């Protein structure tokens, strides 16, 4: 069901509380090393300011232990936001719901912004505490969720705050709108052939994704180390590859369930050590010699997967095909990324390592959507419903 967005709300003269994801990486001196998450929130932020609203922005940063910790202050994010919004008054509140936050919110004028201190400095955030949430809720007339990376969580700012604002508009920002559009809408009514490519280290992390996508895709292509657990399940030899022996039964179940839909690698690029300069050999799947481990899909598999992608109308990709951070074992991941970039299909890249690979290869603008949330995008691909999204107003 489509959700209402901030574009549907009259914000003139209103105070708008946005849950953003300003969880930016900082170096040891507290400098932001990548401000992408702040820049990505700008469309929602500007849309409110340009229409005469004022903003209260709340976010977490890092993992402070339920108490203020200068290492995790959001001040650098507020400073960076001010640089990105020339001419806009951006204030930083030195607490989250305390005296300073209350005073700055009370003094807020149309077109102005207050960034609250890190939500996780308050124990109530992780606990979903109603009293803490009520204080945040009292700050504003409108609630916006634009923090996709935390949408699978039930922290106070994601659930208790909008619950406390029942009766007022509670909508999604443009970032969350786009994530939902691609990770649920495009998948629930896909253009076919619909191909999923799943890789990464462990089959256990992606069981539910494989199960859900087997139900809706035309083919699910498997790469990464998780392919070796499937190999074991088929009685193959995996040498010293990374495997999950306790997941073999489950792999057998998925093989039975998937039938021809579940596509496994034909060949494997192996090494006799986990390093770039190890001795290498390419063998057929299930025939990895002792003393060798699988580190990437082999060239035949890479070509086959690229070929399947060529004919696809919708592609979802999550997880590298091999140890993509260690050339030459990045070949499979690169080949798949190139095929997706070259295709006209609706292409959706799950967060985490595959998103990083697409960015690194410079293909981010050649795909339809690169998800901003690792855990959240996986859970959405599992077909899970998020409380934090469900409670938002219907369009
Ligand atoms: P995930 O977080 O599950 O998406 O897994 C990503 C990690 O899986 C990356 O760090 C890869 O290096 C690793 N990986 C992928 N294929 C292999 C492999 N064949 N052997 C060991 N690690 C792998």
PDB file of N, CA, C and O in Angstrom, residues 167 215 342 373:
ATOM      1  N   UNK A 167      -2.881  11.339  14.897  1.00  0.00           N
ATOM      2  CA  UNK A 167      -3.786  12.473  14.665  1.00  0.00           C
ATOM      3  C   UNK A 167      -3.108  13.579  13.884  1.00  0.00           C
ATOM      4  O   UNK A 167      -3.756  14.387  13.231  1.00  0.00           O
ATOM      5  N   UNK A 215      10.058 -17.632  -4.263  1.00  0.00           N
ATOM      6  CA  UNK A 215       8.619 -17.590  -4.464  1.00  0.00           C
ATOM      7  C   UNK A 215       8.180 -16.594  -5.526  1.00  0.00           C
ATOM      8  O   UNK A 215       7.114 -16.735  -6.106  1.00  0.00           O
ATOM      9  N   UNK A 342      25.020  -2.565 -17.634  1.00  0.00           N
ATOM     10  CA  UNK A 342      24.781  -2.483 -19.083  1.00  0.00           C
ATOM     11  C   UNK A 342      23.331  -2.811 -19.441  1.00  0.00           C
ATOM     12  O   UNK A 342      22.897  -2.538 -20.557  1.00  0.00           O
ATOM     13  N   UNK A 373      20.239   0.987   2.900  1.00  0.00           N
ATOM     14  CA  UNK A 373      20.184   0.229   4.155  1.00  0.00           C
ATOM     15  C   UNK A 373      20.609  -1.207   3.954  1.00  0.00           C
ATOM     16  O   UNK A 373      20.017  -1.916   3.140  1.00  0.00           O
TER      17      UNK A 373
END
